[in-house]
mmCIF file of C-alpha atoms in Angstrom:
data_model
loop_
_atom_site.group_PDB
_atom_site.id
_atom_site.type_symbol
_atom_site.label_atom_id
_atom_site.label_comp_id
_atom_site.label_asym_id
_atom_site.label_seq_id
_atom_site.Cartn_x
_atom_site.Cartn_y
_atom_site.Cartn_z
ATOM 1 C CA UNK A 80 0.000 0.000 0.000
ATOM 2 C CA UNK A 81 2.950 2.315 0.655
ATOM 3 C CA UNK A 82 6.281 1.094 -0.750
ATOM 4 C CA UNK A 83 9.300 1.995 1.379
ATOM 5 C CA UNK A 84 13.029 2.276 0.978
ATOM 6 C CA UNK A 85 15.215 -0.812 1.498
ATOM 7 C CA UNK A 86 15.342 -0.191 5.262
ATOM 8 C CA UNK A 87 11.531 -0.182 5.495
ATOM 9 C CA UNK A 88 11.357 3.570 6.047
ATOM 10 C CA UNK A 89 9.970 6.547 4.130
ATOM 11 C CA UNK A 90 6.632 5.133 2.936
ATOM 12 C CA UNK A 91 5.507 6.365 -0.480
ATOM 13 C CA UNK A 92 1.810 5.563 -1.041
ATOM 14 C CA UNK A 93 2.015 7.477 -4.320
ATOM 15 C CA UNK A 94 4.183 4.616 -5.627
ATOM 16 C CA UNK A 95 1.634 1.874 -4.859
ATOM 17 C CA UNK A 96 0.567 -0.312 -7.771
ATOM 18 C CA UNK A 97 -2.606 0.582 -9.631
ATOM 19 C CA UNK A 98 -3.520 -3.004 -10.499
ATOM 20 C CA UNK A 99 -2.576 -6.293 -8.836
ATOM 21 C CA UNK A 100 -2.895 -9.498 -10.868
ATOM 22 C CA UNK A 101 -3.249 -12.637 -8.756
ATOM 23 C CA UNK A 102 -2.887 -16.072 -10.319
ATOM 24 C CA UNK A 103 -3.548 -18.192 -7.241
ATOM 25 C CA UNK A 104 -6.530 -19.534 -5.341
ATOM 26 C CA UNK A 105 -7.226 -20.656 -1.777
ATOM 27 C CA UNK A 106 -10.171 -23.037 -1.996
ATOM 28 C CA UNK A 107 -13.794 -21.997 -1.822
ATOM 29 C CA UNK A 108 -15.388 -19.525 0.566
ATOM 30 C CA UNK A 109 -12.017 -18.760 2.201
ATOM 31 C CA UNK A 110 -12.279 -15.292 3.726
ATOM 32 C CA UNK A 111 -8.785 -15.027 5.229
ATOM 33 C CA UNK A 112 -7.636 -12.684 2.425
ATOM 34 C CA UNK A 113 -10.627 -10.309 2.597
ATOM 35 C CA UNK A 114 -8.785 -7.698 4.674
ATOM 36 C CA UNK A 115 -6.105 -7.400 2.018
ATOM 37 C CA UNK A 116 -8.525 -6.936 -0.857
ATOM 38 C CA UNK A 117 -10.520 -4.387 1.179
ATOM 39 C CA UNK A 118 -7.320 -2.436 1.909
ATOM 40 C CA UNK A 119 -6.303 -2.533 -1.754
ATOM 41 C CA UNK A 120 -9.690 -1.231 -2.823
ATOM 42 C CA UNK A 121 -9.565 1.535 -0.180
ATOM 43 C CA UNK A 122 -6.150 2.545 -1.543
ATOM 44 C CA UNK A 123 -7.468 2.686 -5.116
ATOM 45 C CA UNK A 124 -5.782 -0.541 -6.230
ATOM 46 C CA UNK A 125 -7.749 -2.712 -8.666
ATOM 47 C CA UNK A 126 -7.618 -6.414 -7.609
ATOM 48 C CA UNK A 127 -7.855 -9.080 -10.316
ATOM 49 C CA UNK A 128 -7.908 -12.782 -9.377
ATOM 50 C CA UNK A 129 -7.931 -16.077 -11.254
ATOM 51 C CA UNK A 130 -11.278 -17.855 -10.837
ATOM 52 C CA UNK A 131 -9.616 -21.269 -10.514
ATOM 53 C CA UNK A 132 -9.275 -24.409 -12.601
ATOM 54 C CA UNK A 133 -11.713 -26.743 -10.846
ATOM 55 C CA UNK A 134 -14.613 -26.222 -13.198
ATOM 56 C CA UNK A 135 -16.479 -28.487 -15.512
ATOM 57 C CA UNK A 136 -19.370 -27.936 -17.886
ATOM 58 C CA UNK A 137 -21.685 -29.628 -15.400
ATOM 59 C CA UNK A 138 -20.258 -28.240 -12.131
ATOM 60 C CA UNK A 139 -21.414 -24.848 -10.937
ATOM 61 C CA UNK A 140 -20.195 -23.185 -7.729
ATOM 62 C CA UNK A 141 -16.558 -24.095 -8.384
ATOM 63 C CA UNK A 142 -15.150 -20.543 -8.362
ATOM 64 C CA UNK A 143 -12.259 -20.272 -5.922
ATOM 65 C CA UNK A 144 -11.392 -17.654 -3.282
ATOM 66 C CA UNK A 145 -10.392 -14.840 -3.406
ATOM 67 C CA UNK A 146 -11.945 -14.732 -6.881
ATOM 68 C CA UNK A 147 -15.321 -15.383 -5.276
ATOM 69 C CA UNK A 148 -15.119 -12.151 -3.228
ATOM 70 C CA UNK A 149 -17.529 -9.379 -4.125
ATOM 71 C CA UNK A 150 -14.770 -6.728 -4.103
ATOM 72 C CA UNK A 151 -12.508 -8.286 -6.758
ATOM 73 C CA UNK A 152 -12.743 -9.065 -10.452
ATOM 74 C CA UNK A 153 -12.528 -12.814 -11.044
ATOM 75 C CA UNK A 154 -11.296 -14.025 -14.422
ATOM 76 C CA UNK A 155 -12.269 -17.236 -16.161
ATOM 77 C CA UNK A 156 -10.478 -18.763 -19.144
ATOM 78 C CA UNK A 157 -11.645 -19.192 -22.716
ATOM 79 C CA UNK A 158 -10.398 -21.742 -25.208
ATOM 80 C CA UNK A 159 -9.242 -21.273 -28.817
ATOM 81 C CA UNK A 160 -12.903 -21.150 -29.971
ATOM 82 C CA UNK A 161 -13.570 -18.284 -27.508
ATOM 83 C CA UNK A 162 -15.798 -20.560 -25.416
ATOM 84 C CA UNK A 163 -15.477 -21.049 -21.678
ATOM 85 C CA UNK A 164 -12.649 -23.554 -21.149
ATOM 86 C CA UNK A 165 -13.831 -26.798 -19.560
ATOM 87 C CA UNK A 166 -11.440 -26.414 -16.611
ATOM 88 C CA UNK A 167 -12.441 -22.811 -15.839
ATOM 89 C CA UNK A 168 -14.195 -22.434 -12.491
ATOM 90 C CA UNK A 169 -17.614 -20.794 -12.469
ATOM 91 C CA UNK A 170 -20.066 -19.462 -9.903
ATOM 92 C CA UNK A 171 -22.133 -18.579 -8.253
ATOM 93 C CA UNK A 172 -19.946 -17.524 -5.361
ATOM 94 C CA UNK A 173 -20.908 -18.065 -1.704
ATOM 95 C CA UNK A 174 -23.067 -14.917 -1.722
ATOM 96 C CA UNK A 175 -24.894 -15.935 -4.920
ATOM 97 C CA UNK A 176 -22.933 -13.487 -7.076
ATOM 98 C CA UNK A 177 -22.212 -14.599 -10.649
ATOM 99 C CA UNK A 178 -18.543 -15.351 -11.179
ATOM 100 C CA UNK A 179 -16.260 -15.106 -13.058
ATOM 101 C CA UNK A 180 -16.769 -11.442 -13.783
ATOM 102 C CA UNK A 181 -14.889 -11.608 -17.085
ATOM 103 C CA UNK A 182 -13.198 -14.201 -19.254
ATOM 104 C CA UNK A 183 -10.038 -13.953 -21.334
ATOM 105 C CA UNK A 184 -7.855 -16.265 -23.416
ATOM 106 C CA UNK A 185 -6.495 -18.964 -21.114
ATOM 107 C CA UNK A 186 -5.976 -22.108 -23.131
ATOM 108 C CA UNK A 187 -2.767 -22.783 -25.045
ATOM 109 C CA UNK A 188 -1.134 -19.478 -24.067
ATOM 110 C CA UNK A 189 2.576 -19.130 -24.779
ATOM 111 C CA UNK A 190 4.427 -18.197 -21.624
ATOM 112 C CA UNK A 191 7.988 -18.093 -20.359
ATOM 113 C CA UNK A 192 9.504 -21.161 -18.722
ATOM 114 C CA UNK A 193 12.265 -21.598 -16.124
ATOM 115 C CA UNK A 194 13.818 -24.285 -18.357
ATOM 116 C CA UNK A 195 16.621 -22.687 -20.434
ATOM 117 C CA UNK A 196 16.241 -25.434 -23.032
ATOM 118 C CA UNK A 197 12.561 -24.478 -23.483
ATOM 119 C CA UNK A 198 12.279 -20.735 -22.778
ATOM 120 C CA UNK A 199 8.634 -20.683 -23.927
ATOM 121 C CA UNK A 200 5.911 -23.241 -23.289
ATOM 122 C CA UNK A 201 2.191 -23.487 -23.897
ATOM 123 C CA UNK A 202 0.154 -23.263 -20.671
ATOM 124 C CA UNK A 203 -3.546 -23.291 -19.885
ATOM 125 C CA UNK A 204 -5.481 -22.045 -16.892
ATOM 126 C CA UNK A 205 -7.225 -19.063 -15.414
ATOM 127 C CA UNK A 206 -3.749 -17.906 -14.352
ATOM 128 C CA UNK A 207 -3.023 -17.425 -18.054
ATOM 129 C CA UNK A 208 -6.244 -15.415 -18.515
ATOM 130 C CA UNK A 209 -5.982 -13.135 -15.479
ATOM 131 C CA UNK A 210 -3.080 -10.974 -16.745
ATOM 132 C CA UNK A 211 -5.139 -10.101 -19.836
ATOM 133 C CA UNK A 212 -7.748 -8.406 -17.643
ATOM 134 C CA UNK A 213 -5.144 -6.724 -15.426
ATOM 135 C CA UNK A 214 -3.525 -5.340 -18.576
ATOM 136 C CA UNK A 215 -6.904 -4.121 -19.837
ATOM 137 C CA UNK A 216 -7.361 -2.185 -16.575
ATOM 138 C CA UNK A 217 -3.875 -0.675 -16.941
ATOM 139 C CA UNK A 218 -4.558 0.352 -20.542
ATOM 140 C CA UNK A 219 -7.974 1.752 -19.633
ATOM 141 C CA UNK A 220 -6.515 3.817 -16.786
ATOM 142 C CA UNK A 221 -3.679 5.022 -19.002
ATOM 143 C CA UNK A 222 -6.170 6.252 -21.596
ATOM 144 C CA UNK A 223 -8.657 7.573 -18.991
ATOM 145 C CA UNK A 224 -6.758 8.846 -15.917
ATOM 146 C CA UNK A 225 -10.020 9.999 -14.333
ATOM 147 C CA UNK A 226 -10.830 6.298 -13.779
ATOM 148 C CA UNK A 227 -7.680 5.605 -11.725
ATOM 149 C CA UNK A 228 -8.742 4.236 -8.350
ATOM 150 C CA UNK A 229 -12.437 4.092 -9.274
ATOM 151 C CA UNK A 230 -13.232 0.380 -9.120
ATOM 152 C CA UNK A 231 -16.937 0.704 -9.931
ATOM 153 C CA UNK A 232 -16.517 2.917 -13.005
ATOM 154 C CA UNK A 233 -13.660 0.735 -14.258
ATOM 155 C CA UNK A 234 -15.641 -2.463 -13.680
ATOM 156 C CA UNK A 235 -18.608 -0.933 -15.516
ATOM 157 C CA UNK A 236 -16.399 0.032 -18.470
ATOM 158 C CA UNK A 237 -14.815 -3.427 -18.658
ATOM 159 C CA UNK A 238 -18.047 -5.364 -18.390
ATOM 160 C CA UNK A 239 -19.926 -3.056 -20.771
ATOM 161 C CA UNK A 240 -17.164 -3.574 -23.333
ATOM 162 C CA UNK A 241 -17.490 -7.349 -22.875
ATOM 163 C CA UNK A 242 -21.206 -7.428 -23.676
ATOM 164 C CA UNK A 243 -22.463 -7.702 -27.240
ATOM 165 C CA UNK A 244 -23.848 -4.520 -28.769
ATOM 166 C CA UNK A 245 -27.649 -4.394 -28.985
ATOM 167 C CA UNK A 246 -29.601 -2.515 -31.597
#
């Protein structure tokens, strides 16, 4: 929330991140991280979380925490046909809220690898989709600085852009 110097002094909240992309989950209905996401939101940081990879076409209520929190944007994964990937977790969340909030490409995504012999590998998962949405927030805020720190207006812009045009 307020980065410091190497000694842990001189906090600089003006240097906090604008967006935090989280590619991890902690099971379902796990509220232990709620204080962190609330603090991020209060500081104007936009939290984006992977929805999880425990889904199936027939299994609802598989979205994972913290992606199931009301105060974060959960991201599901799409496949190469732009359909929800079979592994992508879906809602509703514990409070009945529809999740994921958005989907992004998450199947067969080229990513870096720690193996020097194979510097790039194809990966799949909501962890591959989540950075797409975090990047969209960053681009949106770069183009519209008046949205920086405004979760609701940003969420509305992202979800409105994701819906098909009517008329």
